[in-house]
Amino acid sequence: MKKIFAATLISFSLVNFLCAKSISLDEAVSFALEHNVSVERNEITLSSLERSKNHSWNSASPSISVGAGATIPTTGESNYDYTYNVNASVSVSLSANLYTQIRAAKINYELGKITFDEALRAVELSVRQSFYALLYERENIALQESNLSLAKSQYNTNLAKYNQGRLSELDVLSAEVNYKAAEPTLENAKANYQNDLDSFKQLLGLSLDEDLELSGELSDAAPLSEISVSDSEISSPEILTLEKKIESAKNSVLDKRFSAYSPTITARWQWQDVWTKPDSNGENPKQSSSLSLSATIPLDGVLPWSQKNDAIDSAKDSLRDLELQLSDAKLTLSRNVASSLRTIKQGQAAVRSKEANVRLARRSYTMTQEAYNRGTKDLLSLQNAQGSLLSAQQSLRSEQFSLAKSILALENTLALPFGSLSSSD
């Protein structure tokens, strides 16, 4: 499914990369799926498994041979006969194991498809995680820029008041220190963002010189509406893989039984023409043909201590072990899903609380700034209010980022289409 999606969007993505600086999350995913090396390697493996599945019946293909020979005397009388011949044969062997062989190839191909889908999802997960992290860092840069702008404005205002004799030099110096301290914090945030953006470009297979801007908001990936998962959606690639392995183990048990008890039927047809010289003068060759049928029935299976019976018991043991693994995996998945849903619900409540904190901190800063301008609040109170606002805004972005990652992790665990839970609004 992801490859089909990638194929439909790749042309549009290429145009955007060449002509525009902005890239959306879906465009980044489609581009990565088209160019990632691990995807191409898994395509080769899947193609090999598909070929094996399509040709799994080939053990029943007839064995055909054609030959020719001659007998020429090198001693004796000159009129001693010599012969030459042409022959052909066709043979076919059939056993019940042909069924299990075809079935095994089909199951292996289906396991390969699960592995291939997982490879696609791993690439998409990496892209989405990196994209959300960059959105978080970009929004943090915006907060730091706003904080620097406020600090600079306060410094300029205080400097003007100081020049007018309305403010002490200590207040001007304090505002300047606050302003200058915000600059390296902003530069550090920008450097981290650029480093992570370069890693993101490499993940997509882009040149590091590519001018790239991300399109989207972190809040889009952190919905506040209730998120639930139906019982029909509680599955995972691990469970699907175990179910296929159980299917393969059952087929293996049947294959071992066929080997121990079922007959093998062989049919063989032979034809030969023989010419003898000089008697026949090359005419009227002696022709012969034959058809033979045989059936071979193994008797090892009637002996309970035989190697083939041990093989059957070992296959049954492997089957039972896989069934226990599947039962435990289902319990573990249900527990993890319930825990993830609680984590998401807790994260949503935290985001709502952080949003309220931002509103309160912004109102407190506004009121403190007004009071400072009237002279009823000192500079330290104003700087504390500004710091509280910045801290509240950063805490909100951090909580939104954590919520987005939690939703992404649950989608990955259940192999749901990425973005399906975050778009539940």
Short mmCIF file of C-alpha atoms in Angstrom, two decimals:
data_model
loop_
_atom_site.label_atom_id
_atom_site.label_comp_id
_atom_site.label_asym_id
_atom_site.label_seq_id
_atom_site.Cartn_x
_atom_site.Cartn_y
_atom_site.Cartn_z
CA MET A 1 0.00 0.00 0.00
CA LYS A 2 2.79 2.42 0.84
CA LYS A 3 4.53 1.82 -2.46
CA ILE A 4 1.32 2.57 -4.36
CA PHE A 5 0.93 5.75 -2.36
CA ALA A 6 4.54 6.67 -3.05
CA ALA A 7 4.15 6.09 -6.79
CA THR A 8 1.12 8.37 -7.01
CA LEU A 9 2.83 11.23 -5.18
CA ILE A 10 6.39 11.01 -6.39
CA SER A 11 5.95 13.21 -9.46
CA PHE A 12 4.32 15.93 -7.42
CA SER A 13 7.04 15.60 -4.78
CA LEU A 14 9.84 15.98 -7.31
CA VAL A 15 8.28 19.17 -8.65
CA ASN A 16 8.09 20.56 -5.14
CA PHE A 17 11.71 19.69 -4.39
CA LEU A 18 12.92 21.36 -7.55
CA CYS A 19 10.70 24.44 -7.56
CA ALA A 20 9.74 25.12 -3.96
CA LYS A 21 11.31 25.27 -0.54
CA SER A 22 8.32 23.91 1.37
CA ILE A 23 7.67 20.22 1.99
CA SER A 24 4.75 18.58 3.75
CA LEU A 25 4.93 15.41 5.83
CA ASP A 26 3.19 13.27 3.18
CA GLU A 27 5.58 14.50 0.50
CA ALA A 28 8.56 13.69 2.68
CA VAL A 29 7.23 10.18 3.32
CA SER A 30 6.56 9.47 -0.36
CA PHE A 31 10.00 10.73 -1.36
CA ALA A 32 11.76 8.62 1.28
CA LEU A 33 9.83 5.47 0.30
CA GLU A 34 10.86 5.97 -3.29
CA HIS A 35 14.57 6.48 -2.65
CA ASN A 36 15.45 4.61 0.54
CA VAL A 37 18.03 1.83 -0.02
CA SER A 38 16.54 -0.57 2.54
CA VAL A 39 13.22 -0.49 0.69
CA GLU A 40 14.90 -1.41 -2.59
CA ARG A 41 16.79 -4.28 -0.94
CA ASN A 42 13.59 -5.66 0.56
CA GLU A 43 11.92 -5.43 -2.85
CA ILE A 44 14.59 -7.79 -4.22
CA THR A 45 13.97 -10.28 -1.41
CA LEU A 46 10.21 -10.15 -1.90
CA SER A 47 10.59 -10.64 -5.65
CA SER A 48 12.70 -13.76 -5.01
CA LEU A 49 10.06 -15.18 -2.66
CA GLU A 50 7.33 -14.47 -5.21
CA ARG A 51 9.30 -16.32 -7.87
CA SER A 52 9.70 -19.29 -5.54
CA LYS A 53 5.96 -19.26 -4.85
CA ASN A 54 5.05 -19.16 -8.53
CA HIS A 55 7.41 -22.05 -9.32
CA SER A 56 6.76 -24.13 -6.20
CA TRP A 57 5.13 -26.90 -8.25
CA ASN A 58 8.29 -27.48 -10.30
CA SER A 59 9.20 -30.72 -8.48
CA ALA A 60 6.29 -32.29 -10.40
CA SER A 61 7.70 -31.09 -13.70
CA PRO A 62 8.57 -34.01 -15.99
CA SER A 63 12.19 -35.05 -16.34
CA ILE A 64 12.95 -35.31 -20.07
CA SER A 65 16.09 -36.68 -21.67
CA VAL A 66 17.14 -37.32 -25.27
CA GLY A 67 20.19 -39.28 -26.33
CA ALA A 68 21.94 -40.90 -29.24
CA GLY A 69 24.65 -43.54 -29.48
CA ALA A 70 26.63 -45.70 -31.86
CA THR A 71 28.52 -48.99 -31.65
CA ILE A 72 31.36 -49.36 -34.12
CA PRO A 73 33.56 -52.45 -34.12
CA THR A 74 37.31 -51.90 -34.23
CA THR A 75 38.42 -55.54 -34.61
CA GLY A 76 37.18 -58.66 -36.34
CA GLU A 77 35.68 -59.24 -39.78
CA SER A 78 35.00 -56.27 -41.99
CA ASN A 79 31.32 -57.15 -42.40
CA TYR A 80 30.71 -57.14 -38.66
CA ASP A 81 27.49 -55.20 -37.93
CA TYR A 82 27.60 -51.81 -36.29
CA THR A 83 24.61 -49.98 -34.80
CA TYR A 84 23.48 -46.54 -33.92
CA ASN A 85 20.39 -45.43 -32.01
CA VAL A 86 18.27 -42.53 -30.88
CA ASN A 87 16.40 -42.65 -27.59
CA ALA A 88 14.24 -40.49 -25.38
CA SER A 89 12.61 -40.82 -21.99
CA VAL A 90 10.09 -38.93 -19.89
CA SER A 91 9.58 -39.56 -16.19
CA VAL A 92 7.35 -38.01 -13.56
CA SER A 93 7.33 -38.58 -9.81
CA LEU A 94 4.42 -37.48 -7.66
CA SER A 95 4.08 -37.51 -3.89
CA ALA A 96 1.81 -35.91 -1.34
CA ASN A 97 4.70 -33.67 -0.30
CA LEU A 98 4.07 -31.62 -3.45
CA TYR A 99 1.07 -30.07 -1.70
CA THR A 100 3.06 -29.06 1.40
CA GLN A 101 5.89 -27.77 -0.79
CA ILE A 102 3.51 -25.44 -2.67
CA ARG A 103 1.90 -24.41 0.59
CA ALA A 104 5.26 -23.65 2.23
CA ALA A 105 6.30 -21.42 -0.67
CA LYS A 106 3.03 -19.49 -0.40
CA ILE A 107 3.43 -18.99 3.35
CA ASN A 108 7.05 -17.87 2.95
CA TYR A 109 5.93 -15.29 0.39
CA GLU A 110 3.23 -14.00 2.75
CA LEU A 111 5.82 -13.75 5.53
CA GLY A 112 8.02 -11.84 3.10
CA LYS A 113 5.19 -9.39 2.44
CA ILE A 114 4.83 -8.76 6.17
CA THR A 115 8.58 -8.13 6.40
CA PHE A 116 8.45 -5.82 3.38
CA ASP A 117 5.55 -3.84 4.82
CA GLU A 118 7.50 -3.52 8.05
CA ALA A 119 10.48 -2.17 6.14
CA LEU A 120 8.24 0.47 4.56
CA ARG A 121 6.73 1.35 7.93
CA ALA A 122 10.18 1.62 9.53
CA VAL A 123 11.21 4.18 6.92
CA GLU A 124 7.97 6.12 7.29
CA LEU A 125 8.24 6.03 11.08
CA SER A 126 11.74 7.50 10.94
CA VAL A 127 10.58 10.25 8.59
CA ARG A 128 7.59 11.15 10.75
CA GLN A 129 9.60 11.13 13.97
CA SER A 130 12.23 13.38 12.43
CA PHE A 131 9.60 15.67 10.92
CA TYR A 132 7.81 16.12 14.28
CA ALA A 133 11.12 16.73 16.06
CA LEU A 134 12.00 19.44 13.52
CA LEU A 135 8.60 21.09 13.95
CA TYR A 136 9.17 21.10 17.70
CA GLU A 137 12.63 22.63 17.31
CA ARG A 138 11.37 25.20 14.80
CA GLU A 139 8.60 26.31 17.12
CA ASN A 140 11.10 26.52 19.98
CA ILE A 141 13.21 28.82 17.81
CA ALA A 142 10.16 31.01 17.26
CA LEU A 143 9.63 31.20 21.04
CA GLN A 144 13.28 32.09 21.61
CA GLU A 145 13.09 34.77 18.92
CA SER A 146 9.98 36.22 20.57
CA ASN A 147 11.70 36.13 23.95
CA LEU A 148 14.77 37.87 22.51
CA SER A 149 12.57 40.48 20.88
CA LEU A 150 10.82 41.20 24.19
CA ALA A 151 14.12 41.38 26.04
CA LYS A 152 15.52 43.76 23.46
CA SER A 153 12.42 45.92 23.61
CA GLN A 154 12.65 46.09 27.39
CA TYR A 155 16.31 47.06 27.19
CA ASN A 156 15.63 49.81 24.65
CA THR A 157 12.72 51.12 26.72
CA ASN A 158 14.77 51.10 29.91
CA LEU A 159 17.71 52.74 28.16
CA ALA A 160 15.42 55.55 26.96
CA LYS A 161 14.02 55.98 30.48
CA TYR A 162 17.55 56.02 31.88
CA ASN A 163 18.57 58.72 29.42
CA GLN A 164 15.55 60.70 30.57
CA GLY A 165 16.59 60.28 34.19
CA ARG A 166 13.53 58.20 34.99
CA LEU A 167 15.34 54.90 35.68
CA SER A 168 18.43 53.78 37.52
CA GLU A 169 21.52 52.47 35.77
CA LEU A 170 21.12 49.14 37.59
CA ASP A 171 17.81 48.50 35.88
CA VAL A 172 19.32 49.27 32.48
CA LEU A 173 22.21 46.89 33.11
CA SER A 174 19.83 44.17 34.32
CA ALA A 175 17.73 44.52 31.15
CA GLU A 176 20.86 44.42 29.01
CA VAL A 177 22.10 41.25 30.74
CA ASN A 178 18.71 39.62 30.20
CA TYR A 179 18.75 40.66 26.53
CA LYS A 180 22.31 39.47 25.87
CA ALA A 181 21.67 36.13 27.65
CA ALA A 182 18.83 35.34 25.25
CA GLU A 183 21.06 35.61 22.16
CA PRO A 184 23.26 32.49 22.66
CA THR A 185 20.19 30.46 23.62
CA LEU A 186 18.59 31.35 20.30
CA GLU A 187 21.78 30.62 18.34
CA ASN A 188 22.12 27.24 20.02
CA ALA A 189 18.52 26.37 19.12
CA LYS A 190 19.14 27.35 15.49
CA ALA A 191 22.32 25.25 15.33
CA ASN A 192 20.53 22.18 16.70
CA TYR A 193 17.71 22.66 14.22
CA GLN A 194 20.10 22.93 11.27
CA ASN A 195 22.01 19.81 12.35
CA ASP A 196 18.80 17.80 12.62
CA LEU A 197 17.53 19.23 9.33
CA ASP A 198 20.70 17.98 7.62
CA SER A 199 20.08 14.51 9.05
CA PHE A 200 16.50 14.70 7.77
CA LYS A 201 17.73 15.59 4.28
CA GLN A 202 20.05 12.60 4.34
CA LEU A 203 17.15 10.36 5.39
CA LEU A 204 15.22 11.56 2.34
CA GLY A 205 18.21 11.18 0.07
CA LEU A 206 18.50 14.90 -0.59
CA SER A 207 21.57 17.04 -0.98
CA LEU A 208 22.56 18.92 2.16
CA ASP A 209 22.60 22.09 0.05
CA GLU A 210 18.87 21.74 -0.64
CA ASP A 211 16.92 24.72 0.72
CA LEU A 212 14.12 23.06 2.67
CA GLU A 213 11.27 24.39 4.76
CA LEU A 214 8.78 22.18 6.62
CA SER A 215 5.07 22.72 6.13
CA GLY A 216 2.84 22.01 9.11
CA GLU A 217 2.29 22.65 12.81
CA LEU A 218 3.14 20.41 15.73
CA SER A 219 -0.35 20.83 17.15
CA ASP A 220 -1.75 19.09 14.05
CA ALA A 221 -0.11 15.85 15.22
CA ALA A 222 -1.36 16.21 18.81
CA PRO A 223 -5.19 16.09 18.73
CA LEU A 224 -7.17 16.57 21.92
CA SER A 225 -10.23 14.55 20.94
CA GLU A 226 -10.67 11.11 22.48
CA ILE A 227 -8.65 8.36 20.84
CA SER A 228 -9.87 4.78 21.01
CA VAL A 229 -8.98 1.48 19.37
CA SER A 230 -11.55 -1.17 18.47
CA ASP A 231 -10.97 -4.85 19.18
CA SER A 232 -10.68 -5.54 15.47
CA GLU A 233 -7.71 -3.15 15.28
CA ILE A 234 -5.79 -4.85 18.08
CA SER A 235 -3.21 -6.70 16.05
CA SER A 236 0.42 -6.16 15.23
CA PRO A 237 3.09 -7.26 12.76
CA GLU A 238 4.50 -9.52 15.48
CA ILE A 239 1.16 -11.30 15.84
CA LEU A 240 0.66 -11.54 12.08
CA THR A 241 4.15 -13.03 11.77
CA LEU A 242 3.51 -15.55 14.54
CA GLU A 243 0.20 -16.55 12.94
CA LYS A 244 1.98 -17.17 9.65
CA LYS A 245 4.71 -19.13 11.44
CA ILE A 246 2.04 -21.28 13.08
CA GLU A 247 0.52 -21.87 9.67
CA SER A 248 3.97 -22.85 8.41
CA ALA A 249 4.52 -25.16 11.42
CA LYS A 250 1.22 -26.93 10.77
CA ASN A 251 2.25 -27.38 7.17
CA SER A 252 5.58 -28.77 8.37
CA VAL A 253 3.82 -31.35 10.56
CA LEU A 254 1.76 -32.43 7.57
CA ASP A 255 4.86 -32.57 5.40
CA LYS A 256 6.63 -34.84 7.92
CA ARG A 257 3.59 -37.12 8.02
CA PHE A 258 3.50 -37.34 4.24
CA SER A 259 7.20 -38.24 4.25
CA ALA A 260 6.56 -41.00 6.80
CA TYR A 261 3.35 -42.50 5.45
CA SER A 262 2.42 -41.40 1.93
CA PRO A 263 3.49 -43.29 -1.22
CA THR A 264 5.49 -41.89 -4.10
CA ILE A 265 4.21 -42.70 -7.60
CA THR A 266 6.62 -42.69 -10.51
CA ALA A 267 5.73 -42.98 -14.22
CA ARG A 268 8.40 -43.46 -16.90
CA TRP A 269 8.09 -43.74 -20.68
CA GLN A 270 11.05 -44.75 -22.85
CA TRP A 271 11.45 -44.88 -26.63
CA GLN A 272 14.33 -46.06 -28.80
CA ASP A 273 15.11 -46.56 -32.48
CA VAL A 274 18.07 -48.78 -33.42
CA TRP A 275 19.68 -49.07 -36.84
CA THR A 276 22.07 -51.91 -37.68
CA LYS A 277 24.55 -51.79 -40.54
CA PRO A 278 25.04 -53.24 -43.06
CA ASP A 279 22.06 -55.61 -42.69
CA SER A 280 19.31 -53.04 -42.49
CA ASN A 281 20.90 -50.53 -44.91
CA GLY A 282 19.71 -47.80 -42.63
CA GLU A 283 16.06 -48.67 -43.15
CA ASN A 284 13.32 -50.01 -40.91
CA PRO A 285 14.95 -49.35 -37.56
CA LYS A 286 14.08 -51.57 -34.68
CA GLN A 287 11.75 -49.53 -32.54
CA SER A 288 11.00 -50.12 -28.91
CA SER A 289 9.07 -48.21 -26.27
CA SER A 290 7.94 -48.91 -22.75
CA LEU A 291 5.82 -47.41 -20.06
CA SER A 292 6.49 -48.22 -16.42
CA LEU A 293 4.58 -47.29 -13.31
CA SER A 294 5.82 -47.77 -9.77
CA ALA A 295 4.69 -46.91 -6.29
CA THR A 296 6.97 -46.69 -3.27
CA ILE A 297 5.43 -46.85 0.18
CA PRO A 298 7.67 -45.99 3.15
CA LEU A 299 7.34 -48.25 6.17
CA ASP A 300 9.42 -46.18 8.60
CA GLY A 301 6.30 -44.47 9.88
CA VAL A 302 4.91 -47.65 11.42
CA LEU A 303 7.87 -47.76 13.82
CA PRO A 304 7.26 -45.33 16.73
CA TRP A 305 11.01 -44.98 17.37
CA SER A 306 11.92 -44.26 13.75
CA GLN A 307 13.67 -41.08 12.61
CA LYS A 308 10.62 -39.98 10.62
CA ASN A 309 8.34 -40.37 13.63
CA ASP A 310 10.79 -38.33 15.69
CA ALA A 311 10.66 -35.65 12.98
CA ILE A 312 6.87 -35.54 13.26
CA ASP A 313 7.06 -35.15 17.05
CA SER A 314 9.70 -32.39 16.74
CA ALA A 315 7.46 -30.51 14.27
CA LYS A 316 4.57 -30.81 16.74
CA ASP A 317 6.78 -29.42 19.52
CA SER A 318 7.70 -26.42 17.36
CA LEU A 319 4.02 -25.83 16.60
CA ARG A 320 3.07 -25.90 20.28
CA ASP A 321 5.88 -23.49 21.15
CA LEU A 322 4.70 -21.01 18.52
CA GLU A 323 1.11 -21.25 19.80
CA LEU A 324 2.32 -20.37 23.30
CA GLN A 325 4.31 -17.44 21.89
CA LEU A 326 1.22 -16.18 20.05
CA SER A 327 -0.96 -16.40 23.16
CA ASP A 328 1.61 -14.46 25.19
CA ALA A 329 2.12 -11.90 22.41
CA LYS A 330 -1.63 -11.18 22.30
CA LEU A 331 -1.75 -10.59 26.04
CA THR A 332 1.32 -8.37 25.88
CA LEU A 333 -0.14 -6.38 22.99
CA SER A 334 -3.46 -5.84 24.79
CA ARG A 335 -1.58 -4.65 27.87
CA ASN A 336 0.65 -2.32 25.83
CA VAL A 337 -2.30 -0.87 23.92
CA ALA A 338 -4.19 -0.17 27.14
CA SER A 339 -1.06 1.46 28.59
CA SER A 340 -0.53 3.53 25.44
CA LEU A 341 -4.12 4.74 25.44
CA ARG A 342 -3.76 5.80 29.08
CA THR A 343 -0.51 7.59 28.24
CA ILE A 344 -2.19 9.40 25.34
CA LYS A 345 -5.17 10.37 27.50
CA GLN A 346 -2.80 11.65 30.18
CA GLY A 347 -0.83 13.56 27.54
CA GLN A 348 -3.99 15.18 26.18
CA ALA A 349 -4.96 16.29 29.69
CA ALA A 350 -1.45 17.67 30.17
CA VAL A 351 -1.66 19.63 26.89
CA ARG A 352 -4.98 21.19 27.97
CA SER A 353 -3.42 22.12 31.31
CA LYS A 354 -0.33 23.58 29.59
CA GLU A 355 -2.54 25.61 27.26
CA ALA A 356 -4.31 27.06 30.29
CA ASN A 357 -0.93 27.81 31.87
CA VAL A 358 0.17 29.67 28.73
CA ARG A 359 -2.98 31.79 28.80
CA LEU A 360 -2.46 32.61 32.47
CA ALA A 361 1.26 33.33 31.99
CA ARG A 362 0.52 35.59 29.02
CA ARG A 363 -2.11 37.49 31.02
CA SER A 364 0.25 37.75 33.98
CA TYR A 365 3.02 39.12 31.77
CA THR A 366 0.70 41.66 30.16
CA MET A 367 -0.55 42.86 33.53
CA THR A 368 3.00 42.97 34.97
CA GLN A 369 4.23 44.94 31.98
CA GLU A 370 1.43 47.45 32.41
CA ALA A 371 2.22 47.74 36.11
CA TYR A 372 5.93 48.15 35.34
CA ASN A 373 5.16 50.94 32.91
CA ARG A 374 3.14 52.65 35.64
CA GLY A 375 5.99 52.16 38.07
CA THR A 376 4.14 49.85 40.46
CA LYS A 377 6.25 46.78 39.52
CA ASP A 378 10.02 46.54 39.37
CA LEU A 379 12.11 45.18 36.50
CA LEU A 380 12.76 41.86 38.23
CA SER A 381 9.03 41.18 38.44
CA LEU A 382 8.68 41.90 34.74
CA GLN A 383 11.60 39.63 33.86
CA ASN A 384 10.16 36.86 36.03
CA ALA A 385 6.81 37.16 34.29
CA GLN A 386 8.52 37.04 30.91
CA GLY A 387 10.49 33.94 31.97
CA SER A 388 7.31 32.28 33.23
CA LEU A 389 5.60 32.92 29.90
CA LEU A 390 8.51 31.46 27.94
CA SER A 391 8.67 28.44 30.24
CA ALA A 392 4.92 27.82 29.90
CA GLN A 393 5.11 28.05 26.11
CA GLN A 394 8.09 25.69 25.95
CA SER A 395 6.39 23.25 28.29
CA LEU A 396 3.30 23.25 26.05
CA ARG A 397 5.37 22.53 22.93
CA SER A 398 7.21 19.76 24.74
CA GLU A 399 3.94 18.16 25.85
CA GLN A 400 2.53 18.38 22.32
CA PHE A 401 5.68 16.72 20.99
CA SER A 402 5.41 13.91 23.56
CA LEU A 403 1.74 13.40 22.70
CA ALA A 404 2.52 13.24 18.97
CA LYS A 405 5.22 10.62 19.62
CA SER A 406 2.87 8.55 21.80
CA ILE A 407 0.20 8.51 19.10
CA LEU A 408 2.80 7.66 16.47
CA ALA A 409 4.11 4.78 18.61
CA LEU A 410 0.59 3.33 19.04
CA GLU A 411 -0.07 3.54 15.30
CA ASN A 412 3.20 1.74 14.68
CA THR A 413 2.47 -0.94 17.28
CA LEU A 414 -0.92 -1.72 15.72
CA ALA A 415 0.32 -1.28 12.13
CA LEU A 416 -2.40 1.32 11.58
CA PRO A 417 -1.96 3.86 8.77
CA PHE A 418 0.23 6.62 10.15
CA GLY A 419 -1.79 9.73 10.85
CA SER A 420 -5.07 7.86 11.23
CA LEU A 421 -5.27 8.43 15.00
CA SER A 422 -3.89 11.96 14.94
CA SER A 423 -6.54 12.94 12.35
CA SER A 424 -9.41 11.72 14.52
CA ASP A 425 -10.58 15.28 15.11
#
